[in-house]
Coordinates of C-alpha atoms in Angstrom, one line a residue:
M28 CA 213.2 293.5 241.5
F29 CA 214.9 295.6 238.7
K30 CA 212.9 296.7 235.7
L31 CA 214.2 297.4 232.2
S32 CA 213.6 300.9 230.9
K33 CA 211.2 301.3 228.0
L34 CA 214.1 302.2 225.6
T35 CA 216.0 299.2 226.7
Q36 CA 213.0 296.9 226.1
Q37 CA 212.6 298.4 222.6
A38 CA 216.3 298.0 221.9
L39 CA 216.2 294.3 222.6
F40 CA 214.2 294.1 219.3
I41 CA 215.8 297.0 217.5
V42 CA 219.5 295.9 217.8
P43 CA 219.3 292.7 215.7
V44 CA 217.7 294.7 212.9
T45 CA 220.2 297.6 213.0
S46 CA 223.3 295.5 212.3
A47 CA 223.5 296.8 208.8
L48 CA 223.1 300.5 209.9
L49 CA 225.7 303.0 208.6
F50 CA 228.0 304.6 211.2
T51 CA 229.7 307.9 211.2
Q52 CA 232.6 309.0 213.3
H53 CA 231.6 310.7 216.6
V54 CA 233.1 314.1 217.2
I55 CA 234.4 314.4 220.8
A56 CA 235.0 317.9 222.2
D57 CA 238.4 318.9 223.6
V58 CA 238.8 318.2 227.3
Y59 CA 241.5 320.0 229.4
K60 CA 243.3 318.9 232.5
Y61 CA 244.4 321.5 235.2
R62 CA 244.9 321.9 239.0
D63 CA 242.8 324.3 241.0
D64 CA 244.0 326.6 243.7
K65 CA 243.9 323.7 246.2
G66 CA 246.0 321.4 244.0
V67 CA 243.2 319.1 243.0
V68 CA 243.3 317.7 239.5
R69 CA 240.3 318.7 237.4
Y70 CA 239.0 318.0 233.9
S71 CA 236.8 320.4 232.0
E72 CA 235.9 321.5 228.5
N73 CA 235.9 325.2 229.7
P74 CA 238.8 325.6 232.2
P75 CA 239.2 329.0 234.0
A76 CA 241.2 331.5 232.1
N77 CA 243.6 332.1 235.0
V78 CA 245.0 328.6 235.2
K79 CA 247.4 326.6 233.1
A80 CA 245.4 323.9 231.3
V81 CA 246.7 321.1 229.1
K82 CA 244.6 319.3 226.5
A83 CA 243.9 315.7 227.7
S84 CA 244.3 313.0 225.1
P85 CA 241.6 310.3 224.5
D86 CA 243.9 307.6 225.8
E87 CA 244.4 309.6 229.0
L88 CA 240.6 310.0 229.4
V89 CA 240.0 306.3 228.8
N90 CA 242.7 305.4 231.4
S91 CA 241.1 307.7 233.9
I92 CA 237.7 306.0 233.2
Q93 CA 239.2 302.5 233.6
S94 CA 241.0 303.4 236.8
K95 CA 237.9 305.1 238.2
D96 CA 239.7 308.4 238.6
L97 CA 237.0 309.9 236.3
C98 CA 233.4 308.7 236.1
A99 CA 231.8 308.8 232.7
L100 CA 228.6 307.3 233.9
P101 CA 226.6 307.8 237.1
T102 CA 227.9 305.4 239.7
K103 CA 227.5 304.7 243.4
T104 CA 229.2 307.3 245.7
T105 CA 232.9 306.7 245.9
K106 CA 235.9 308.7 246.9
T107 CA 237.8 310.3 244.1
N108 CA 240.8 312.5 243.9
V109 CA 239.5 314.2 240.7
N110 CA 236.5 316.5 240.3
V111 CA 234.8 316.5 236.9
D112 CA 231.9 318.7 235.7
Q113 CA 228.8 317.0 234.3
K114 CA 229.4 318.3 230.8
T115 CA 232.9 316.7 230.7
K116 CA 231.5 313.4 231.8
K117 CA 229.1 313.4 228.9
T118 CA 231.9 314.3 226.5
V119 CA 234.0 311.3 227.4
A120 CA 231.1 308.8 227.9
F121 CA 231.4 307.5 224.4
L122 CA 235.1 306.8 224.9
A123 CA 234.1 304.5 227.7
I124 CA 231.6 302.7 225.4
E125 CA 234.1 302.3 222.6
S126 CA 237.0 301.2 224.9
S127 CA 235.5 298.3 226.7
T128 CA 232.7 295.7 226.8
D129 CA 233.4 294.5 230.3
Y130 CA 230.2 295.3 232.2
K131 CA 230.9 293.3 235.3
N132 CA 231.8 296.4 237.3
L133 CA 228.4 298.1 236.6
D134 CA 225.3 297.4 238.6
L135 CA 222.0 296.7 236.8
D136 CA 220.7 300.3 236.7
E137 CA 224.1 301.5 235.4
L138 CA 224.2 298.8 232.8
I139 CA 220.7 299.6 231.6
Q140 CA 221.6 303.3 231.3
H141 CA 224.8 302.3 229.5
A142 CA 222.9 300.2 227.0
D143 CA 220.4 302.9 226.4
E144 CA 223.2 305.4 225.7
L145 CA 224.8 303.0 223.2
T146 CA 221.4 302.5 221.5
R147 CA 221.0 306.2 221.1
E148 CA 224.5 306.6 219.7
T149 CA 223.9 303.8 217.2
L150 CA 220.6 305.3 216.0
S151 CA 222.2 308.8 215.8
A152 CA 225.0 307.4 213.7
Y153 CA 222.6 305.7 211.4
E154 CA 220.7 309.0 210.8
E155 CA 223.9 310.9 210.0
A156 CA 225.2 308.1 207.6
R157 CA 221.9 307.7 205.8
N158 CA 222.1 311.3 204.6
S159 CA 225.7 311.1 203.4
N160 CA 227.0 310.3 199.9
N161 CA 230.1 308.1 200.1
D162 CA 231.9 305.9 197.6
K163 CA 231.4 302.2 197.8
T164 CA 234.5 301.4 199.9
T165 CA 233.8 304.2 202.4
R166 CA 230.1 303.0 202.7
Q167 CA 231.2 299.4 203.4
E168 CA 233.7 300.5 206.0
A169 CA 230.9 302.4 207.7
K170 CA 228.7 299.3 207.6
L171 CA 231.5 297.3 209.2
R172 CA 231.9 299.9 212.0
A173 CA 228.1 300.0 212.6
A174 CA 228.1 296.2 212.9
R175 CA 230.8 296.3 215.5
L176 CA 229.0 299.0 217.5
N177 CA 225.8 296.9 217.3
N178 CA 227.7 293.8 218.5
K179 CA 228.6 295.7 221.7
A180 CA 225.0 296.8 222.2
V181 CA 223.9 293.2 221.9
T182 CA 226.5 292.1 224.4
A183 CA 225.1 294.7 226.9
Y184 CA 221.5 293.6 226.4
L185 CA 222.6 289.9 226.8
E186 CA 224.3 290.8 230.1
I187 CA 221.0 292.6 231.2
A188 CA 218.9 289.6 230.4
E189 CA 221.3 287.2 232.1
R190 CA 221.3 289.3 235.3
K191 CA 217.5 289.6 235.4
A192 CA 217.3 285.8 235.0
A193 CA 219.7 285.3 237.8
I194 CA 217.6 287.7 240.0
A195 CA 214.5 285.8 239.2
D196 CA 216.2 282.5 240.0
E197 CA 217.4 283.8 243.4
R198 CA 213.9 284.9 244.2
V199 CA 212.6 281.4 243.5
K200 CA 215.2 279.9 245.8
S201 CA 214.4 282.5 248.5
L202 CA 210.7 281.8 248.3
T203 CA 211.3 278.0 248.5
E204 CA 213.5 278.3 251.5
S205 CA 211.0 280.5 253.4
N206 CA 208.1 278.1 252.6
A207 CA 206.3 280.6 250.6
S208 CA 202.9 279.7 249.1
K209 CA 202.9 277.4 246.0
R210 CA 201.1 280.1 244.0
T211 CA 203.9 282.6 244.7
I212 CA 206.6 280.1 243.8
K213 CA 204.8 279.2 240.6
A214 CA 204.6 282.8 239.6
A215 CA 208.3 283.3 240.3
K216 CA 209.2 280.2 238.2
K217 CA 207.1 281.5 235.4
Q218 CA 209.0 284.8 235.6
N219 CA 212.2 282.9 235.6
R220 CA 211.2 281.1 232.4
K221 CA 210.4 284.4 230.7
Q222 CA 213.8 285.7 231.6
I223 CA 215.5 282.5 230.2
K224 CA 213.6 283.0 226.9
K225 CA 214.9 286.6 226.8
V226 CA 218.5 285.3 227.4
N227 CA 218.0 282.8 224.5
R228 CA 216.7 285.6 222.2
A229 CA 219.6 287.8 223.1
T230 CA 222.0 285.0 222.5
K231 CA 220.6 284.4 219.0
A232 CA 220.8 288.2 218.4
Q233 CA 224.5 288.1 219.3
V234 CA 225.1 285.2 216.9
R235 CA 223.4 287.1 214.1
S236 CA 225.3 290.2 214.9
E237 CA 228.7 288.3 214.7
R238 CA 227.6 286.8 211.4
R239 CA 226.9 290.2 209.9
I240 CA 230.3 291.5 211.0
T241 CA 231.8 288.6 209.2
I242 CA 229.9 289.3 206.0
A243 CA 230.7 293.1 206.2
K244 CA 234.4 292.3 206.5
A245 CA 234.3 289.8 203.6
R246 CA 232.4 292.3 201.4
L247 CA 235.0 295.0 202.1
N248 CA 237.9 292.5 201.4
K249 CA 236.2 291.6 198.1
T250 CA 235.8 295.3 197.0
T251 CA 239.4 296.3 197.9
A252 CA 241.0 293.2 196.3
S253 CA 238.9 293.6 193.1
E254 CA 239.9 297.3 192.8
N255 CA 243.6 296.4 193.3
A256 CA 243.4 293.6 190.7
R257 CA 241.8 295.9 188.1
A258 CA 244.5 298.6 188.7
L259 CA 247.3 296.1 188.2
K260 CA 245.7 294.7 185.1
R261 CA 245.6 298.2 183.6
Q262 CA 249.2 298.8 184.4
A263 CA 250.3 295.4 182.9
A264 CA 248.3 296.1 179.7
Q265 CA 250.0 299.6 179.4
A266 CA 253.5 298.1 180.0
Q267 CA 252.8 295.5 177.3
A268 CA 251.7 298.2 174.9
N269 CA 254.8 300.2 175.6
A270 CA 257.0 297.1 174.9
R271 CA 255.3 296.5 171.6
K272 CA 255.8 300.1 170.6
L273 CA 259.5 299.9 171.4
A274 CA 259.8 296.7 169.4
R275 CA 258.4 298.5 166.3
N276 CA 260.9 301.4 166.7
T277 CA 264.1 300.8 164.8
N278 CA 266.0 303.1 167.2
T279 CA 265.3 301.0 170.3
T280 CA 268.3 299.2 171.7
A281 CA 268.2 295.5 172.7
K282 CA 268.7 296.5 176.3
E283 CA 265.8 299.0 176.3
L284 CA 263.5 296.4 174.7
E285 CA 264.6 293.7 177.3
V286 CA 263.9 296.1 180.2
A287 CA 260.4 296.9 178.8
K288 CA 259.6 293.2 178.4
Q289 CA 260.7 292.3 181.9
R290 CA 258.6 295.1 183.4
A291 CA 255.6 294.0 181.4
E292 CA 256.1 290.4 182.6
A293 CA 256.5 291.4 186.2
L294 CA 253.4 293.5 186.2
N295 CA 251.5 290.7 184.5
K296 CA 252.5 288.3 187.3
Q297 CA 251.4 290.8 189.9
A298 CA 248.0 291.2 188.2
I299 CA 247.5 287.4 188.1
K300 CA 248.3 287.2 191.8
A301 CA 246.0 290.1 192.6
K302 CA 243.2 288.4 190.5
K303 CA 243.6 285.2 192.6
A304 CA 243.4 287.2 195.8
A305 CA 240.2 288.9 194.5
N306 CA 238.7 285.5 193.6
E307 CA 239.5 284.1 197.0
A308 CA 237.9 287.2 198.7
K309 CA 234.8 286.6 196.5
A310 CA 234.7 282.9 197.5
T311 CA 235.0 283.9 201.1
L312 CA 232.1 286.3 200.8
A313 CA 230.0 283.6 199.1
A314 CA 230.8 281.1 201.8
A315 CA 230.0 283.6 204.5
K316 CA 226.6 284.2 202.9
L317 CA 225.9 280.5 202.6
S318 CA 227.1 279.4 206.0
E319 CA 225.0 279.7 209.1
T320 CA 228.0 280.1 211.4
P321 CA 230.8 281.4 209.2
A322 CA 234.4 281.4 210.4
P323 CA 235.7 284.8 211.4
V324 CA 237.2 286.9 208.7
A325 CA 240.3 288.8 209.4
D326 CA 240.1 292.6 209.5
P327 CA 240.8 294.0 206.0
A328 CA 244.3 295.2 205.7
P329 CA 244.8 298.5 203.9
T330 CA 245.2 298.0 200.2
P331 CA 248.7 299.1 199.1
A332 CA 248.4 301.6 196.3
P333 CA 249.7 300.1 193.0
Q334 CA 253.2 301.1 192.2
A335 CA 253.3 303.8 189.6
P336 CA 255.1 302.4 186.5
A337 CA 258.5 303.8 185.9
P338 CA 258.9 305.7 182.7
D339 CA 259.7 303.4 179.8
P340 CA 262.8 304.2 177.8
A341 CA 261.7 305.5 174.4
P342 CA 263.4 307.4 171.6
T343 CA 262.8 311.1 171.6
P344 CA 260.0 311.7 169.0
D345 CA 260.0 314.5 166.5
P346 CA 258.1 317.5 167.8
A347 CA 254.5 317.5 166.7
P348 CA 252.0 320.3 166.7
T349 CA 249.8 320.5 169.7
P350 CA 246.3 319.5 168.7
D351 CA 243.4 321.7 169.6
P352 CA 241.6 320.4 172.7
A353 CA 238.6 318.3 171.9
P354 CA 235.2 319.9 172.8
T355 CA 233.6 318.7 176.0
P356 CA 230.8 316.4 175.0
D357 CA 227.3 317.1 176.3
P358 CA 226.2 314.8 179.1
A359 CA 224.4 311.7 177.9
P360 CA 220.6 312.1 178.2
T361 CA 218.7 309.8 180.5
P362 CA 217.3 307.0 178.3
A363 CA 213.6 307.1 177.8
P364 CA 211.6 304.2 179.3
E365 CA 211.2 301.2 177.1
I366 CA 208.4 299.2 178.6
I367 CA 207.6 295.6 177.5
Q368 CA 204.9 293.4 179.1
K369 CA 203.8 289.9 178.4
G370 CA 200.1 289.5 179.2
N371 CA 199.4 289.9 182.9
L372 CA 203.1 289.4 183.8
P373 CA 205.1 292.2 185.4
A374 CA 206.1 295.1 183.0
V375 CA 209.9 295.5 182.4
D376 CA 211.7 298.7 181.5
L377 CA 214.3 297.5 179.1
S378 CA 216.2 300.9 179.4
K379 CA 217.1 299.8 183.0
V380 CA 218.6 296.4 182.0
P381 CA 222.1 296.2 183.5
T382 CA 225.0 296.2 181.1
P383 CA 225.9 292.7 179.9
A384 CA 229.1 291.2 181.2
T385 CA 232.2 290.6 178.9
G386 CA 233.1 287.2 180.4
S387 CA 236.4 285.4 180.1
N388 CA 237.6 283.7 176.8
S389 CA 240.4 281.8 178.5
L390 CA 240.8 278.6 180.4
D391 CA 241.2 280.1 183.9
I392 CA 242.8 277.2 185.8
G393 CA 245.9 277.2 187.9
P394 CA 247.6 275.8 191.0
A395 CA 245.3 276.0 194.0
D396 CA 246.3 278.9 196.3
Y397 CA 244.4 277.6 199.3
S398 CA 243.2 274.2 200.5
Y399 CA 240.1 273.1 202.4
S400 CA 240.8 270.4 204.9
N401 CA 237.3 269.3 205.8
S402 CA 236.3 266.0 204.1
G403 CA 232.7 265.2 203.3
E404 CA 230.7 263.1 205.7
A405 CA 230.5 259.4 204.8
G406 CA 228.6 259.1 201.6
T407 CA 228.4 262.8 200.9
A408 CA 230.6 265.2 198.8
A409 CA 230.4 268.6 197.2
F410 CA 232.1 270.9 194.6
R411 CA 231.1 274.6 194.4
L412 CA 231.8 277.5 192.1
N413 CA 230.9 281.2 191.9
C414 CA 229.4 282.9 188.8
E415 CA 228.5 286.4 187.9
Y416 CA 225.6 288.0 186.0
S417 CA 225.9 287.6 182.2
H418 CA 223.0 289.3 180.5
M419 CA 219.1 289.6 180.4
A420 CA 216.6 289.0 177.6
N421 CA 213.0 287.9 176.8
D422 CA 214.5 284.7 175.3
D423 CA 214.4 281.0 176.3
P424 CA 216.3 278.8 173.8
L425 CA 215.0 275.7 175.7
V426 CA 211.2 276.4 175.7
Y427 CA 211.0 278.8 172.7
P428 CA 213.9 277.9 170.4
N429 CA 214.4 280.3 167.4
Q430 CA 211.6 282.6 168.7
E431 CA 213.1 285.9 169.6
G432 CA 211.4 287.8 172.5
A433 CA 208.8 285.0 173.0
S434 CA 209.5 284.4 176.7
H435 CA 209.0 286.3 179.9
H436 CA 212.1 288.1 181.0
H437 CA 215.2 286.0 182.0
T438 CA 218.5 286.6 183.8
F439 CA 221.4 284.6 182.4
F440 CA 224.6 283.4 184.0
G441 CA 227.6 281.4 182.7
N442 CA 227.7 281.3 178.9
T443 CA 227.6 284.8 177.4
S444 CA 226.4 283.7 173.9
V445 CA 223.1 282.2 174.9
N446 CA 220.1 283.6 173.1
Y447 CA 216.9 282.5 171.3
K448 CA 218.8 280.8 168.4
S449 CA 221.6 279.0 170.4
D450 CA 222.6 275.5 169.4
L451 CA 222.3 273.8 172.8
N452 CA 224.1 270.7 171.5
N453 CA 227.2 272.8 170.8
L454 CA 227.2 275.1 173.8
A455 CA 230.5 273.8 175.2
N456 CA 232.4 275.1 172.1
V457 CA 231.0 278.7 171.8
G458 CA 230.8 281.8 174.0
K459 CA 232.7 283.2 176.9
G460 CA 232.1 282.4 180.6
T461 CA 231.1 284.5 183.6
C462 CA 231.8 281.6 186.1
N463 CA 235.1 281.0 187.7
G464 CA 237.2 278.9 185.3
G465 CA 236.3 280.9 182.2
I466 CA 235.6 278.6 179.3
A467 CA 236.2 275.5 181.5
N468 CA 232.5 276.0 182.2
R469 CA 230.4 277.3 179.3
S470 CA 227.2 275.9 180.9
A471 CA 224.1 278.1 180.7
Y472 CA 222.1 278.9 183.8
W473 CA 219.0 281.1 183.7
V474 CA 216.1 282.1 186.0
P475 CA 213.1 284.5 185.7
S476 CA 214.3 288.0 186.4
M477 CA 213.5 289.7 189.7
I478 CA 211.4 292.8 189.0
D479 CA 210.9 295.8 191.3
T480 CA 207.4 296.6 190.1
A481 CA 207.5 300.0 191.7
T482 CA 209.9 301.2 189.0
N483 CA 209.7 298.2 186.5
T484 CA 213.4 297.7 187.1
P485 CA 214.9 294.2 186.4
L486 CA 217.3 293.7 189.4
K487 CA 220.9 292.8 188.8
P488 CA 221.9 289.8 191.1
D489 CA 224.8 290.4 193.5
G490 CA 226.1 286.9 192.5
I491 CA 225.3 283.2 192.1
G492 CA 226.7 280.2 193.9
V493 CA 226.4 276.8 192.3
Y494 CA 226.7 273.4 194.1
Y495 CA 227.4 270.1 192.5
K496 CA 227.0 267.5 195.3
T497 CA 225.9 263.9 195.9
Q498 CA 225.0 261.6 198.8
R499 CA 225.6 258.3 196.9
T500 CA 229.2 258.9 195.9
R501 CA 229.9 255.4 194.4
D502 CA 227.0 255.7 191.9
V503 CA 227.5 259.3 190.6
T504 CA 228.5 259.8 187.0
V505 CA 229.6 262.8 184.9
M506 CA 226.8 264.8 183.3
P507 CA 226.4 263.9 179.6
K508 CA 227.4 266.5 177.1
G509 CA 224.4 268.5 175.9
L510 CA 222.1 267.5 178.8
R511 CA 219.5 270.1 179.6
M512 CA 216.6 270.4 182.1
I513 CA 214.2 272.6 184.0
A514 CA 213.7 272.7 187.8
K515 CA 210.4 274.0 188.9
D516 CA 208.2 275.3 191.8
A517 CA 208.4 272.8 194.6
K518 CA 212.2 272.7 194.6
A519 CA 212.6 276.5 194.9
E520 CA 212.9 278.5 198.1
F521 CA 213.5 282.1 199.2
M522 CA 215.2 283.4 202.4
C523 CA 216.1 286.7 203.9
N524 CA 219.5 287.0 205.6
E525 CA 217.7 287.9 208.8
N526 CA 216.3 284.4 208.9
W527 CA 219.4 282.5 207.9
A528 CA 219.2 279.9 210.6
G529 CA 215.6 279.0 209.6
R530 CA 214.1 277.3 206.5
G531 CA 213.3 278.9 203.2
I532 CA 209.8 279.4 201.9
G533 CA 208.2 279.1 198.5
K534 CA 207.4 282.8 198.0
I535 CA 209.3 286.1 198.1
P536 CA 209.6 287.0 201.8
S537 CA 209.5 290.6 203.2
C538 CA 213.1 291.5 203.7
G539 CA 214.3 294.9 204.9
K540 CA 216.6 297.5 203.3
G541 CA 220.3 296.8 203.9
G542 CA 220.1 293.0 203.8
F543 CA 219.9 290.5 201.0
I544 CA 217.6 287.7 199.7
R545 CA 218.6 284.3 198.5
Y546 CA 216.7 282.5 195.8
G547 CA 217.7 278.8 195.7
I548 CA 216.5 275.9 193.5
N549 CA 217.5 272.2 193.3
F550 CA 217.6 270.4 189.9
P551 CA 216.7 266.7 189.6
N552 CA 219.7 264.3 189.8
C553 CA 218.4 261.1 188.2
W554 CA 218.6 260.7 184.4
D555 CA 216.8 258.1 182.2
G556 CA 220.1 257.3 180.6
K557 CA 218.8 257.9 177.0
N558 CA 217.4 261.3 176.3
L559 CA 219.2 264.6 176.6
D560 CA 215.9 266.4 176.6
S561 CA 212.1 265.7 176.6
P562 CA 209.0 267.6 175.4
D563 CA 208.5 269.3 178.7
H564 CA 212.2 269.4 179.5
M565 CA 211.6 267.5 182.7
E566 CA 210.3 264.0 182.0
H567 CA 213.8 262.6 181.2
M568 CA 214.9 263.7 184.7
A569 CA 213.7 262.8 188.2
H570 CA 214.5 263.6 191.8
A571 CA 216.0 260.9 194.0
V572 CA 213.5 259.3 196.4
W573 CA 213.8 258.0 199.9
S574 CA 217.4 257.3 201.0
D575 CA 218.5 259.3 197.9
S576 CA 217.9 256.3 195.6
C577 CA 217.2 256.9 191.9
P578 CA 213.9 255.3 190.6
S579 CA 214.2 252.4 188.2
S580 CA 212.8 254.6 185.4
H581 CA 215.7 257.0 185.8
P582 CA 218.6 254.9 187.0
V583 CA 221.6 257.1 186.1
R584 CA 222.8 259.3 189.0
I585 CA 224.4 262.7 188.2
P586 CA 225.5 265.4 190.6
N587 CA 222.7 267.2 192.4
I588 CA 222.9 270.8 191.1
T589 CA 221.7 273.6 193.4
V590 CA 221.7 277.2 192.2
N591 CA 221.6 280.1 194.8
V592 CA 221.0 283.6 193.4
F593 CA 221.6 286.6 195.7
Y594 CA 220.0 290.0 195.5
D595 CA 221.0 293.0 197.7
V596 CA 217.9 294.9 199.1
T597 CA 218.5 298.6 198.5
S598 CA 215.0 300.0 198.3
S599 CA 213.5 301.7 201.4
R600 CA 210.4 299.5 200.8
G601 CA 212.5 296.4 201.0
T602 CA 211.1 293.6 198.9
K603 CA 207.4 294.6 199.1
D604 CA 207.3 295.4 195.3
W605 CA 209.4 292.5 194.1
R606 CA 208.0 289.8 191.8
L607 CA 209.5 287.3 189.4
A608 CA 209.1 288.1 185.7
S609 CA 207.1 284.8 185.4
D610 CA 204.6 285.7 188.2
P611 CA 201.1 286.6 186.9
D612 CA 199.4 289.5 188.7
T613 CA 197.1 287.1 190.4
A614 CA 199.8 284.8 191.7
T615 CA 201.8 284.9 195.0
P616 CA 205.1 286.7 194.3
G617 CA 207.8 284.0 193.8
S618 CA 205.3 281.1 193.4
T619 CA 206.3 280.5 189.7
A620 CA 210.0 280.1 190.5
H621 CA 212.1 277.9 188.2
A622 CA 215.5 277.6 186.7
D623 CA 217.0 276.2 183.4
W624 CA 220.4 274.5 183.0
V625 CA 222.2 273.3 179.9
N626 CA 225.5 271.4 180.3
G627 CA 228.5 273.2 178.7
W628 CA 231.3 271.9 180.9
D629 CA 234.7 271.0 179.4
E630 CA 234.4 267.2 179.7
D631 CA 237.8 266.6 181.1
I632 CA 237.3 269.3 183.8
A633 CA 233.9 267.9 184.7
K634 CA 235.4 264.3 185.0
T635 CA 238.1 265.8 187.3
F636 CA 235.8 267.2 189.9
V637 CA 233.4 264.3 189.8
N638 CA 236.2 261.8 190.3
K639 CA 238.5 263.7 192.6
C640 CA 235.8 265.4 194.7
L641 CA 232.4 263.6 194.5
K642 CA 233.5 260.0 194.1
A643 CA 236.4 260.6 196.6
E644 CA 233.9 261.7 199.2
K645 CA 235.6 265.1 199.6
D646 CA 234.2 268.6 200.2
C647 CA 236.2 270.6 197.7
H648 CA 234.7 273.9 198.8
S649 CA 234.8 276.7 196.3
D650 CA 236.5 276.2 192.9
L651 CA 238.9 273.5 194.0
L652 CA 239.1 270.6 191.5
G653 CA 240.5 268.1 194.0
N654 CA 243.7 267.5 192.0
G655 CA 245.8 270.5 193.4
K656 CA 244.3 272.9 190.8
Q657 CA 241.7 275.6 191.1
L658 CA 239.2 277.6 188.9
F659 CA 239.8 281.3 188.9

């Protein structure tokens, strides 16, 4: 009967948690190949000075490992035509780990030792990476590599668990055949069941590991695509400015002006294409976070550096005196804390509020650059879109209209103009938009801010995903202009990414550093057909009852709106100090969760996705309108 080492037993629980660990490149010492005085090939880091030694490449060492000419791990006694010192074996051991995940040729003891070594390498890489300061792209690349290394470790532990289960099963069969006592057979079967449970746990860990790899790839794709789009946008703006400058110059020829305009137009097209790619990467990341078993994401291709703009033809200006260099400004001082607190609610440091977003002031709709083939199940359909953070304030124009600073702290998405004095009946005609589609969707979404009470910091969400869906497709109608409502407590749930396959809970869970938390809430989808609002902002709406039927008091069915807000967990304490801005100090963190929504959709756009997606029983995925067009 084989027994797992203590380190291996611990790793079965450590590995699923370490999928987000950072990873740094291993440094492998130089290994040299030479022949001794008997003509035998040897490998060593310190060859004798009197022999001719040649540096061995990593590929050569890996090939030697795979052909068993060189043993990187202890094995059974075999004949070999190469002698290798123990130090060299340790040097190339990691090459064996990186080059293959085929463990069939290792017996159980060797496999346990192999898994232990991989665990130590992973933890060592984490310690090195945690103390390094890298830019965002490098850090995300490190996360992706750490996830891949972790996936190999999970595979090794899964193989160990499966082998131990097989050993236990063979013992049961052996005892049965030899007419062993019933008590012995029962104990063996119990041991077999334990091993099967370990196999199941290891399998689930492997699924979680693969999902984290997918999210890491998608996040890296999003970052690189966004950076490329911003660079091209800057180039296009500069080219347009140069073209306007030439147009004002009386010495510019028609040909020079035409060349400048063509260049500006070409760069603008490239910028639009790059923006579409960035939005698609963003949608892929959101889908990966929302999906329990996401489709694999392709390895991120290296982002080509934006082409440097060719010098624009311009007339030679008159020489001008060289201006004196501007004095270097003093570094901006750290803003002093600006604490505000409402009663026994969490204190908020307003000096730490994230910078408000600019938003889009254009109708960002174009031909769809991808399609989603899956149709909804019979009687179900969905339309989704992605939004970004807009701004924060102690305002609530729904509950406290025209009362500045009267509310607990809120985080707003969508319409950038929303404040305490907003005219909610006219929201579709004012403000910019932070959701895909720009001013196609000037709806306002807001939730209580998430506060890290250890520092009084209001946390900036990583993003927001909004669903518009239905299960009774024939009955659904477009949301009336100016409709507003609040969704409260019982329809809210929180979930850590580590528990994605489970169910959400009605309080802020304990999530570890390196992951993220989802805060989701469902709005009622049955309207009384008369009132756009009510005194408590809820009575005019109702949730569908059994079989998704609307009650007779609220007979008009609108899309079921679900808002999912994501927060990255970056504190070493995880979420232990997190509370909603609406949570009194005596309440369970997250128990006062709610969300507000005011309709600001362009009516024609809203009719399009309701008719082409929801009524047509289609799953239009992210930002697709169902008519061949897409929100960007």
